[in-house]
XYZ file of C-alpha atoms in Angstrom:
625
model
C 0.000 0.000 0.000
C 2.974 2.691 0.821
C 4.351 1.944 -2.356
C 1.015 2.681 -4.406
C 0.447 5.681 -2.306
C 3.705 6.943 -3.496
C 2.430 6.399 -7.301
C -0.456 7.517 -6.644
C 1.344 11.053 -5.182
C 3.645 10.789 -8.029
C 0.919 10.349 -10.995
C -1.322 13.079 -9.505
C 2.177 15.603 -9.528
C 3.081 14.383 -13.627
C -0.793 15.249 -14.505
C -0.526 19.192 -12.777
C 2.886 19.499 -13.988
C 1.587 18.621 -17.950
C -1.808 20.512 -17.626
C 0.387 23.422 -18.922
C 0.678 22.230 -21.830
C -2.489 20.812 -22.949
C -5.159 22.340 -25.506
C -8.607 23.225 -23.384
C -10.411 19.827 -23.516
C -7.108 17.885 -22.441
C -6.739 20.750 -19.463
C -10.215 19.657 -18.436
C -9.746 15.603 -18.448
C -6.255 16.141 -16.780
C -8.250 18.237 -13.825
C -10.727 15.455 -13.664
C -8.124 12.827 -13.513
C -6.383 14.768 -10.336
C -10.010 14.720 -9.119
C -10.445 11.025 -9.385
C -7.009 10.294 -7.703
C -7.447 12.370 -4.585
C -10.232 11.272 -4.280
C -9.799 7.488 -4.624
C -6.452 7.919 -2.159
C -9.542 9.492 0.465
C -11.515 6.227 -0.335
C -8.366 3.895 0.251
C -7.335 5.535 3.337
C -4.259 6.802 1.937
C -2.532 9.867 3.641
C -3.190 13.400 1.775
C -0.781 15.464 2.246
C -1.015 19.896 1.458
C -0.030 19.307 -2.161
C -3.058 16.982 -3.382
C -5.223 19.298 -1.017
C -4.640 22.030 -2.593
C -4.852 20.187 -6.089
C -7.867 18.655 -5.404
C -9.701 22.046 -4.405
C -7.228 23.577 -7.572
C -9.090 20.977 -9.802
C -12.284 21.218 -9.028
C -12.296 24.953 -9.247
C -11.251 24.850 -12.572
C -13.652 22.843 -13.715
C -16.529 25.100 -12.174
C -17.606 22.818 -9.477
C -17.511 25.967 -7.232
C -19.528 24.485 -4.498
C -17.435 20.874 -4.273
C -13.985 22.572 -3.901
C -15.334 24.662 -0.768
C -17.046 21.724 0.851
C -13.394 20.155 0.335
C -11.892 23.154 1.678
C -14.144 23.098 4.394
C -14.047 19.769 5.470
C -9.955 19.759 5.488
C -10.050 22.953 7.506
C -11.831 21.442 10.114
C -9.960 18.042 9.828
C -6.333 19.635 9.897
C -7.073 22.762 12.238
C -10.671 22.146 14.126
C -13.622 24.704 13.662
C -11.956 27.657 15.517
C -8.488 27.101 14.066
C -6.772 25.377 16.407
C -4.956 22.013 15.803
C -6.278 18.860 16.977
C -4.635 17.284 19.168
C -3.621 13.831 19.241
C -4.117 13.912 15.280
C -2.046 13.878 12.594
C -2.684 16.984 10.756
C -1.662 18.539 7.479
C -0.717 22.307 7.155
C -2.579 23.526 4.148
C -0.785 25.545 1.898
C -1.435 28.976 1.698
C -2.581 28.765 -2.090
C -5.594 26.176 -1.076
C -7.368 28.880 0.513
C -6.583 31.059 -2.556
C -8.160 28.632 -4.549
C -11.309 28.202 -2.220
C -11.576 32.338 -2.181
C -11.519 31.497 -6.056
C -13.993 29.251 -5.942
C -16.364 31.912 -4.015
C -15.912 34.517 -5.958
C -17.216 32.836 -9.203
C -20.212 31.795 -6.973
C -20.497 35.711 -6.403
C -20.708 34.552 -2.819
C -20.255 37.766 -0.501
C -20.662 35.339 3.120
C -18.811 32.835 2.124
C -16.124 34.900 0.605
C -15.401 36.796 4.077
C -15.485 32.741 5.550
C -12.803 31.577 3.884
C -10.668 35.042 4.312
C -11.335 35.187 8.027
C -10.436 31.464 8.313
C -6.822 31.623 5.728
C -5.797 35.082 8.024
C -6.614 33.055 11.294
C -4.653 30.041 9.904
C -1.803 32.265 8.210
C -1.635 33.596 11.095
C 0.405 31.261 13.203
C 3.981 30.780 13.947
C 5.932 29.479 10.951
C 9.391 28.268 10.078
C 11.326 31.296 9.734
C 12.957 29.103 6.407
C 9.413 29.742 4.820
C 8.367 32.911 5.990
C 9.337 34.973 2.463
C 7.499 31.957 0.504
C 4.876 32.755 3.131
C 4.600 36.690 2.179
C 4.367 35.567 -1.216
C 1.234 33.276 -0.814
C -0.462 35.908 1.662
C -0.076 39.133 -1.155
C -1.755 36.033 -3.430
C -4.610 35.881 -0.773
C -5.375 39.562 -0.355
C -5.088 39.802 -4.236
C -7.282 37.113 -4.721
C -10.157 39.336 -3.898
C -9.933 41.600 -6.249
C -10.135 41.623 -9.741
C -8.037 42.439 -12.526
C -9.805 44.800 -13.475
C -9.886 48.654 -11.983
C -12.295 51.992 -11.456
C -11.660 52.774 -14.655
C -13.236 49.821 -16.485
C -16.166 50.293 -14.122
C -16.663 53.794 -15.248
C -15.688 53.047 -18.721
C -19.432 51.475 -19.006
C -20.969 54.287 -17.640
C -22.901 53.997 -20.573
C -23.794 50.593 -19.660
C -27.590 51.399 -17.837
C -28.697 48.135 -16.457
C -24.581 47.211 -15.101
C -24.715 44.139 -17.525
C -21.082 43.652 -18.154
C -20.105 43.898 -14.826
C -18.604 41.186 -13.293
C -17.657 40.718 -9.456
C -17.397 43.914 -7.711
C -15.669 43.681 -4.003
C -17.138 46.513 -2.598
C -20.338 43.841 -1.976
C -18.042 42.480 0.740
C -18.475 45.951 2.364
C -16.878 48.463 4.394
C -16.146 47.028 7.779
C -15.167 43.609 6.241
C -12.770 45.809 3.711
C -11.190 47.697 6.508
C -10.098 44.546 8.372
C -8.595 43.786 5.021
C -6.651 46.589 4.797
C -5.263 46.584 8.386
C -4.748 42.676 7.754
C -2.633 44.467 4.578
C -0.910 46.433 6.665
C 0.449 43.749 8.896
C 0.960 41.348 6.032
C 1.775 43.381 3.248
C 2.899 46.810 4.076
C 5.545 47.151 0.995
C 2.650 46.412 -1.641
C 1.769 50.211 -2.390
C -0.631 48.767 -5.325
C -2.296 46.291 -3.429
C -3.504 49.101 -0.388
C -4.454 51.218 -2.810
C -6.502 48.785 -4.749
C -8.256 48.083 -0.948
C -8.694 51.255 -0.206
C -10.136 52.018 -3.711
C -13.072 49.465 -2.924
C -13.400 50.621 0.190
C -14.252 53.916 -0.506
C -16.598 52.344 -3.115
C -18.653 50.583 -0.405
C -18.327 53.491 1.510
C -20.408 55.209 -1.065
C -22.508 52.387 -1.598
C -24.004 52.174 1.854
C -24.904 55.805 1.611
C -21.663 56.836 3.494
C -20.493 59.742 1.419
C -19.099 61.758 4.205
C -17.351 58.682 5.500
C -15.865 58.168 1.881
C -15.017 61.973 1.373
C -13.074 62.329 4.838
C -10.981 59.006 3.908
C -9.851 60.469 0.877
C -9.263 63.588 2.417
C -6.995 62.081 5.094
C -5.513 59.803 2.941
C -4.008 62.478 1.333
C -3.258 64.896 4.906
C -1.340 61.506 6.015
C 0.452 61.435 2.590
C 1.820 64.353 2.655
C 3.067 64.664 6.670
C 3.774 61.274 7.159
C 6.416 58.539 6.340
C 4.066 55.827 7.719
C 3.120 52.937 5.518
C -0.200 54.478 3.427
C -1.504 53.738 0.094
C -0.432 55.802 -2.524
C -3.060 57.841 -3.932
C -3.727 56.587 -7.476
C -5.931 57.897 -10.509
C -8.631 55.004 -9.420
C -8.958 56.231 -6.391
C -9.788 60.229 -7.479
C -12.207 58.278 -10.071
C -13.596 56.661 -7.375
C -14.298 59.743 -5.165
C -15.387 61.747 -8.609
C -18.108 58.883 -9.864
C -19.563 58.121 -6.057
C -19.903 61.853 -5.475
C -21.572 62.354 -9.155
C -23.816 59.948 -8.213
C -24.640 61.260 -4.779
C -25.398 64.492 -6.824
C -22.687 66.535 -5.334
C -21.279 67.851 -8.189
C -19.658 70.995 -6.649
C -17.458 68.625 -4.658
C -16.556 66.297 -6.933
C -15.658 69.098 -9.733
C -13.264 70.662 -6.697
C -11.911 67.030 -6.218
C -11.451 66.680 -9.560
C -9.659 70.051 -10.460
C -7.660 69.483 -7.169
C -6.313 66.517 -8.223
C -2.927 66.003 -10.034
C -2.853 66.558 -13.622
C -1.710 62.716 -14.355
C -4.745 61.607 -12.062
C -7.599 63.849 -13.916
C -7.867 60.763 -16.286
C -10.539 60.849 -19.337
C -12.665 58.105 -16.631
C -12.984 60.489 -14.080
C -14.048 63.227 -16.354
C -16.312 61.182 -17.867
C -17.664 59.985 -14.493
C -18.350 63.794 -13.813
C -19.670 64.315 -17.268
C -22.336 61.559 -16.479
C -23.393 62.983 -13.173
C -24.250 66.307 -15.007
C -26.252 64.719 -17.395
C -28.363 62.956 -14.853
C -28.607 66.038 -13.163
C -31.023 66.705 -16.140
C -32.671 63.384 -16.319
C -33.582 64.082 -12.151
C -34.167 68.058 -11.917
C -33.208 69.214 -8.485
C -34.364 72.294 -6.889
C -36.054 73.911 -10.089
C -34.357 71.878 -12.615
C -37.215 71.034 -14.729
C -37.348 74.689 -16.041
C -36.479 74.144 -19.730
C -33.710 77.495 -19.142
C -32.471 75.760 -16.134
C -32.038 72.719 -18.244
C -30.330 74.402 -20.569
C -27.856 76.362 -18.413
C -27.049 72.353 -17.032
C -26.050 71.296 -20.961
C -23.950 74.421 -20.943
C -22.491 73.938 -18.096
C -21.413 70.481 -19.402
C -20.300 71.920 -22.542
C -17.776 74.244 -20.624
C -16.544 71.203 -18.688
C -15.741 68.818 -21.578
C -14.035 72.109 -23.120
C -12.388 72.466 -20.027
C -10.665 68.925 -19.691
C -9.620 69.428 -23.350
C -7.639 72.662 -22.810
C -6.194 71.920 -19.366
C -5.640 68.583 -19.718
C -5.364 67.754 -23.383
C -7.103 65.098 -23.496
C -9.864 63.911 -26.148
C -13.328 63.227 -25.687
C -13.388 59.553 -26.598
C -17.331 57.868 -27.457
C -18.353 57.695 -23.994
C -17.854 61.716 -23.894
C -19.763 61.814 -27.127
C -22.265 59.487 -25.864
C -22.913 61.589 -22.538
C -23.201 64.421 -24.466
C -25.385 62.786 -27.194
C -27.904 61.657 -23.880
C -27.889 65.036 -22.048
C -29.167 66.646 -25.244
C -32.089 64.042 -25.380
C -32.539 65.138 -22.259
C -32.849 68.928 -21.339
C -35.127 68.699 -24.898
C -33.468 69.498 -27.430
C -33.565 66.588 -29.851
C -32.950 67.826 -32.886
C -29.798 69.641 -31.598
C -28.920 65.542 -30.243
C -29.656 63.917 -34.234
C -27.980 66.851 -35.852
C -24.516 65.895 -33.491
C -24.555 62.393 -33.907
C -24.813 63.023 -38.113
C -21.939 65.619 -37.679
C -20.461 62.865 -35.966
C -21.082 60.066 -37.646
C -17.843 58.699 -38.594
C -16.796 58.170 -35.249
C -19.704 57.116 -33.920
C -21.551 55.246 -36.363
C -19.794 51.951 -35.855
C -21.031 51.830 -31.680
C -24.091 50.267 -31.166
C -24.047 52.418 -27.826
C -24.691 55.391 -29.346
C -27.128 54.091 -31.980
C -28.894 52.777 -28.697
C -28.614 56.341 -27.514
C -30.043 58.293 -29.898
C -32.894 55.896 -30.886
C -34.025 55.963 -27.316
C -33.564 59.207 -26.954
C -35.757 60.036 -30.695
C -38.663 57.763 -29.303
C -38.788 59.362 -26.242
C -39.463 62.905 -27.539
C -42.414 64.374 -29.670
C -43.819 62.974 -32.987
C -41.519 65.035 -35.295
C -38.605 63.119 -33.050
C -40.563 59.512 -32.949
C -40.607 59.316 -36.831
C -37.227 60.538 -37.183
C -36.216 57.349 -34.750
C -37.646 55.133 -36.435
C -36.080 55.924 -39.380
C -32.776 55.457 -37.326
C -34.078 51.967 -36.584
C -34.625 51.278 -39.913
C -31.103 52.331 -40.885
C -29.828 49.778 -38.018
C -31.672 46.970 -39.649
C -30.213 47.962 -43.268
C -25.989 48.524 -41.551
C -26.635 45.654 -39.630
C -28.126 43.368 -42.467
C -25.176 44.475 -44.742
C -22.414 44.011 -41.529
C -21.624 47.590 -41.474
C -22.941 47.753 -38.394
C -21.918 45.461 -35.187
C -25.158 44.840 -33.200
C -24.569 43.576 -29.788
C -27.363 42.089 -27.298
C -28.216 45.572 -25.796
C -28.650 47.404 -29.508
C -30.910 43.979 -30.306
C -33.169 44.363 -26.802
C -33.419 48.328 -27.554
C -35.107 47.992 -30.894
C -37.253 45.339 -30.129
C -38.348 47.306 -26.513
C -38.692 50.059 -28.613
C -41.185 47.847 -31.214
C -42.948 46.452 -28.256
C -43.464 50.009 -26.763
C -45.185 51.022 -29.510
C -47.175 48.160 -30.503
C -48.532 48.895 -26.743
C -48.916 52.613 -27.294
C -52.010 53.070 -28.702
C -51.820 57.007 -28.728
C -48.410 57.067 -30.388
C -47.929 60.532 -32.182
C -45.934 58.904 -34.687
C -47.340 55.382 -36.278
C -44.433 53.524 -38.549
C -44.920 51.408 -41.626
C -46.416 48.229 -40.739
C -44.182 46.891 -43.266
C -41.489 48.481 -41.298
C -42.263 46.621 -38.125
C -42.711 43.231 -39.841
C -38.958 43.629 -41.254
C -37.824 44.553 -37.807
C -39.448 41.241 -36.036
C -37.770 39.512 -38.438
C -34.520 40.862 -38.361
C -34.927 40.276 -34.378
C -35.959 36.750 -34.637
C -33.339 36.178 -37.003
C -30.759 37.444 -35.252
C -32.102 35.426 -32.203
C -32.937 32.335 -33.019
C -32.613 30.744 -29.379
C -34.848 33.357 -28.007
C -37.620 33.691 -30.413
C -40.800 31.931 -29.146
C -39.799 34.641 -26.238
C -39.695 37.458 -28.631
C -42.926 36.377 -30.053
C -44.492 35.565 -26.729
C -43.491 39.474 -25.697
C -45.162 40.464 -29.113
C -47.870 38.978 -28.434
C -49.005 40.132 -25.163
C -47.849 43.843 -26.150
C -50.333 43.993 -29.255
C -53.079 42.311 -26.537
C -52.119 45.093 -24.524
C -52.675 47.759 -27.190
C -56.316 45.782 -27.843
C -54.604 44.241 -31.145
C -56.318 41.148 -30.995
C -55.959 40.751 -34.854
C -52.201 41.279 -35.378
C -51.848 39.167 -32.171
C -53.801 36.019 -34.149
C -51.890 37.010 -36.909
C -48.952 36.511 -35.450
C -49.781 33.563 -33.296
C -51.062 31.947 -36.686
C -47.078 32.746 -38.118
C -45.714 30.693 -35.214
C -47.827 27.878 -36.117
C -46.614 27.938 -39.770
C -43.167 27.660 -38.813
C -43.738 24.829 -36.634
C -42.971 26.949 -33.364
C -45.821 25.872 -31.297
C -46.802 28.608 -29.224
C -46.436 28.285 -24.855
C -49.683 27.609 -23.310
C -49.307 30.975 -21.538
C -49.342 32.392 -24.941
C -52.424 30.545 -25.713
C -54.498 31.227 -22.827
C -53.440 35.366 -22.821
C -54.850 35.294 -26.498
C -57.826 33.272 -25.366
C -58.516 35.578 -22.440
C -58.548 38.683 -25.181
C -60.929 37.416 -26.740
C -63.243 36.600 -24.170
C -63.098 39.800 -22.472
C -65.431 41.064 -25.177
C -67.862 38.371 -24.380
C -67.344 36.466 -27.568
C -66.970 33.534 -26.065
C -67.671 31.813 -29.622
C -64.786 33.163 -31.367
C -62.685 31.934 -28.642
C -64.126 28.210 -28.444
C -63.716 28.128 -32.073
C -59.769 29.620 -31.318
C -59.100 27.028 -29.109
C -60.844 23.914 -31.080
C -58.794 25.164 -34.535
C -55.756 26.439 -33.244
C -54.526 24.717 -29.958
C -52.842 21.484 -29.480
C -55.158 18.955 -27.271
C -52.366 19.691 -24.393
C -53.772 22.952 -23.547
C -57.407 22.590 -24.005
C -57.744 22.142 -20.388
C -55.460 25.455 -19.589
C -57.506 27.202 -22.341
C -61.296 26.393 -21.420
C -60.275 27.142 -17.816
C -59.855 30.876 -18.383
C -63.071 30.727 -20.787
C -65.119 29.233 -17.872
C -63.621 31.977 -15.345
C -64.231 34.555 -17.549
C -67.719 33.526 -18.217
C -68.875 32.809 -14.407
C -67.453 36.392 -13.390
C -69.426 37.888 -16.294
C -72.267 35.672 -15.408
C -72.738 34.632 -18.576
C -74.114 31.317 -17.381
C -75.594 30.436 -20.781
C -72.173 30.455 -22.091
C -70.662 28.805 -19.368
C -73.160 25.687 -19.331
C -72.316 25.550 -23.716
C -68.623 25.204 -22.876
C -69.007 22.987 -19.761
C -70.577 20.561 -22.265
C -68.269 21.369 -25.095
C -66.133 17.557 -24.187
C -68.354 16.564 -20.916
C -67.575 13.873 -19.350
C -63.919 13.736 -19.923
C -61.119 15.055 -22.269
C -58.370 13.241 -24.262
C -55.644 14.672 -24.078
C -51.704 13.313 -25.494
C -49.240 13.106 -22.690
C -46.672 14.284 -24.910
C -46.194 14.522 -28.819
C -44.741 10.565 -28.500
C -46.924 9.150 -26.169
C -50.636 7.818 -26.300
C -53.062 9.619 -25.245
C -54.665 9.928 -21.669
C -58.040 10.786 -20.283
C -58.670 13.691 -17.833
C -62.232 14.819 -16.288
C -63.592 18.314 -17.600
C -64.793 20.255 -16.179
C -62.005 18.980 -14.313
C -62.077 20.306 -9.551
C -60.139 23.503 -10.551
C -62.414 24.494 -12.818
C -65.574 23.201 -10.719
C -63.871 25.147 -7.293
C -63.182 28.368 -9.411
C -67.136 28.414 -10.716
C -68.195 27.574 -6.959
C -66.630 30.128 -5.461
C -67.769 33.024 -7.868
C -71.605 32.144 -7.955
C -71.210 31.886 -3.906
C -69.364 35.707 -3.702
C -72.436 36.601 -6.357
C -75.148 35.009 -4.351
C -76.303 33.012 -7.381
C -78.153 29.948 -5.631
C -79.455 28.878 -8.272
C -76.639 27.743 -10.417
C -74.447 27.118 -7.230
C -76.962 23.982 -7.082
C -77.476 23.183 -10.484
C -73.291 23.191 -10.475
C -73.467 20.505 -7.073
C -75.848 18.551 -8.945
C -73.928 18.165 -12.377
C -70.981 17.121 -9.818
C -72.583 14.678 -8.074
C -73.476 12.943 -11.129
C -69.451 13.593 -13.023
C -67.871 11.944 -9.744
C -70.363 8.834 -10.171
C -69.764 8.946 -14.050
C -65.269 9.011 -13.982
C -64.885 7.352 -10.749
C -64.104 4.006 -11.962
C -61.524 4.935 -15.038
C -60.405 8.447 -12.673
C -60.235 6.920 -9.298
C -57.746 9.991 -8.452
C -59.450 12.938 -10.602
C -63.186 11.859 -9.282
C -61.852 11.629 -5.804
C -60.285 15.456 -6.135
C -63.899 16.708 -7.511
C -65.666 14.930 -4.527
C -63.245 16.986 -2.434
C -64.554 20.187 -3.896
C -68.217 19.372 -4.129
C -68.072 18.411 -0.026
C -66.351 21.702 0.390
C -69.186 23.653 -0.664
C -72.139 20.874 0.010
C -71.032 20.787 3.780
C -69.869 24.403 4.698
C -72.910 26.565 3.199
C -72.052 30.005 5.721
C -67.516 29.029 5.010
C -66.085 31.558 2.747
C -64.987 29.417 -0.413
C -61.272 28.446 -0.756
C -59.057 30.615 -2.364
């Protein structure tokens, strides 16, 4: 057994040391293959040592099974140092390298795991913590600079307020100011202790911790950390991170978007000339334009909204002669949004044409000004949608890139309008058919979605004849609409009591599968309208019972109908209306459907006698909801 233990150890160390060389699929067999051998030396009760720990939790991190390689980091955390850290005694223990709780901290942050992040951190320190060889201790400062880095991403401020532009945070990834502000302070005094040499990697902490500061609504907090960072700085030789570009964007974007723009301008200007980078301008540049978008203190005045555009005119001309630098498209884009705006529309479409060859290639800015055109007056509406058109004809002959945003903006814009019945501006219906099919082609995973969001927008907008239409087109291309689809069409066209057009809808057009789902919202619809003469012709539209295939493969099955959800929904409404009458005709039919499927439906007649002694016993109950 000791000498297979020792191949074991030695086969596990050949597959890590030749994963570096292997395309992506062989990468991922070789980490499964270190999986399989740790874990059959655990099954053979073979000792595992630190280095097929940590390959073992290495391994299965790479190969995404986030959850595994903590509950392995877990359990050999408790098995090497007990629960609170401390050896166990009379054991023999393993001391876990330093990199197997980098790997674990790894393996949290692709979960996006803020608690179980700050466990394994907490834990590492505690365990870093104690006395080492003094023969490792540099190896040591090495692996702990890998822990505290391990937090933090690659990427900086800047990339964050690069997508400024970026509404809904989309392309965002992990973002360590989640962790928050007390758990980021510890970090940095941890830092401190651990790291104190590694300028970059306080500032980086201190970055997201004025981030979270801001987060939490703790501007003041934020502002007087910067402040002092910088009064330390400057009459101090004690260890202090230096203060970097990020940071200053940092301070500039949180205060913009506390709406202190005063400050953060005087931050800003304050700054260094090499740390007034074209992201914190921008950041600024942002904050004034939602200081149009959210008027404060008499904003909304259309000359108060224009002294804000002016103002932001002066500041982009202002980082151009003091700084030199260039407005790049997220400038242009800012600009191209405030104009939209404070109003003035056709002053935003006449800049983006003067404009066009640099910005005609960014789907940002198309998505800009066609939102922006839309959201104005008619004149403004038809001129977007004559940009949208234009995006469909670039993007059709690939002069035009069109990402997932530019593909969700025209078809929210489509939608929008299908449901806006007192649109100004009404495009081509020619128009909107080539722009559903440029959607749906350039979506092919997602379009019974993008038809099922069609469809409930032109219901919406009391469409009921583009929405068959349509639903008919689905059908025709063997895309078999959802049986929400179905029953939101069938609902429409109940609602103006035409209960026969719907029957014949749902005989003609829907698959035997959703009959049941279907006829269900017709019944409802006709007890609440009391249409009782209607309701009685559908209840015997396929009484006693209702075949119906299982799936498109299988035979067919039989299922009561009215089946007890449509019996308790009927019961309940002729009870709230008072209607004794048909509340005993309905008991009676009952009485006679359990007697009629009870001996081919023991389970569906025994469900319907469960309703019908529901309301047969408790007369004064309120009914069920």
């Amino acid at each position: 057994m000791g000498l297979l233990a020792g191949d074991m150890r030695r086969f596990h160390l050949e597959l890590r040391r030749a994963v570096k060389s292997l395309s992506t699929d062989e990468m991922a067999a070789a980490y499964a293959a270190i999986v399989r051998v740790v874990e059959d030396m655990y099954t053979w009760n073979m000792r595992v040592g630190a280095t097929e720990i940590a390959a073992h939790v290495f391994a299965l991190q790479r190969l995404g099974r986030h959850e595994q390689a903590i509950s392995r980091w877990r359990k050999c955390v408790d098995q090497n140092y007990g629960t609170s850290g401390s050896e166990p005694n009379g054991q023999s223990t393993v001391r876990l390298f330093p990199q197997t709780h980098t790997y674990a901290l790894d393996a949290a942050i692709a979960l996006k795991n803020a608690h179980v992040m700050r466990e394994i951190y907490e834990t590492a320190i505690h365990v870093i913590d104690k006395p080492q060889d003094s023969n490792i201790e540099d190896r040591l400062s090495v692996s702990r600079r890998q822990l505290f880095w391990a937090i933090f991403p690659t990427n900086t401020c800047e990339s964050q307020n690069a997508d400024i532009q970026v509404v809904n945070g989309s392309r965002r990834t992990w973002d360590p100011a989640r962790l928050g502000s007390v758990f980021l302070a510890n970090v940095y005094k941890d830092a401190c202790h651990w790291a104190g040499t590694d300028h970059e990697l306080l500032s980086r902490i201190m970055m997201y911790l004025i981030r979270a500061l801001f987060s939490e609504g703790q501007r003041r907090r934020a502002v007087d950390l910067y402040i002092s960072l910088i009064n330390t700085r400057k009459t101090s030789n004690l260890v202090r991170p230096l203060v970097t570009r990020e940071i200053i964007c940092e301070v500039t974007f949180g205060l913009c978007r506390s709406a202190r723009l005063d400050e953060a301008y005087k931050i800003l200007t304050s700054a260094p000339s090499e740390h007034r980078t074209l992201f914190a301008w921008n950041a600024y540049f942002d904050g004034l334009s939602n200081a149009i978008a959210k008027p404060q203190h008499g904003m909304a005045h259309v000359g108060a909204k224009q002294k804000a555009l002016d103002r932001l005119r002066l500041a982009i001309r202002e980082m151009e002669t003091r700084d030199g630098i260039e407005p790049d498209l997220v400038t242009r884009t800012i600009w191209l949004r405030a104009c939209f705006r404070s109003g003035q529309w056709g002053k935003g479409v006449k800049w983006f044409r003067a404009n066009f060859e640099i910005m005609q290639h960014d789907p940002v800015c198309w998505d800009t000004v066609v939102r922006g055109a839309l959201g104005s007056c008619g004149a403004a509406q038809e001129t977007g949608w004559q940009l949208i058109s234009e995006i469909v004809q670039r993007a059709e002959s690939r002069v035009l890139g069109v990402d997932e945003r530019m593909l969700e903006t025209v078809l929210q814009c489509m939608l929008e309008h299908l449901a806006n019945v007192d649109a100004e501006f009404v495009p081509d219906e020619a128009l909107l058919r080539r722009i559903l099919e440029w959607v749906e082609a350039k979506q092919p995973l997602a379009r019974q979605q993008v038809f099922a969001i069609t469809i409930n927008a032109l219901l919406r907008a009391n469409r009921i004849q583009c929405a068959l239409d349509l639903h008919a087109r689905m059908a025709r291309g063997s895309m078999w609409p959802a049986k929400s689809i179905n029953c939101m069409i069938v609902a429409a066209l109940a609602s103006d009591n035409t209960y026969a057009t719907a029957r014949e809808f749902i005989e003609r057009n829907l698959p035997r599968q959703h009959f049941v789902a279907a006829y269900f919202v017709l019944f409802k619809r006709a007890a609440h309208a009391k249409r009782y003469s209607h309701m009685w012709n559908i209840f015997d539209t396929h009484y006693p019972e209702i075949c119906v295939p299982q799936t498109p493969t299988q035979s067919e099955y039989a299922t009561p109908f009215p089946d007890a959800a449509m019996y308790n929904t009927v019961l309940r409404v002729t009870r709230e209306y008072g209607d004794v009458h048909e509340h005993k005709r309905l008991l009676d039919r009952m009485q006679v459907h359990i007697g009629v499927v009870s001996d081919s439906m023991p389970r569906a007649a025994q469900r319907i006698a469960s309703v019908y002694g529901y309301y047969r016993n408790r007369q004064q109950d309120p009914p069920p909801c």
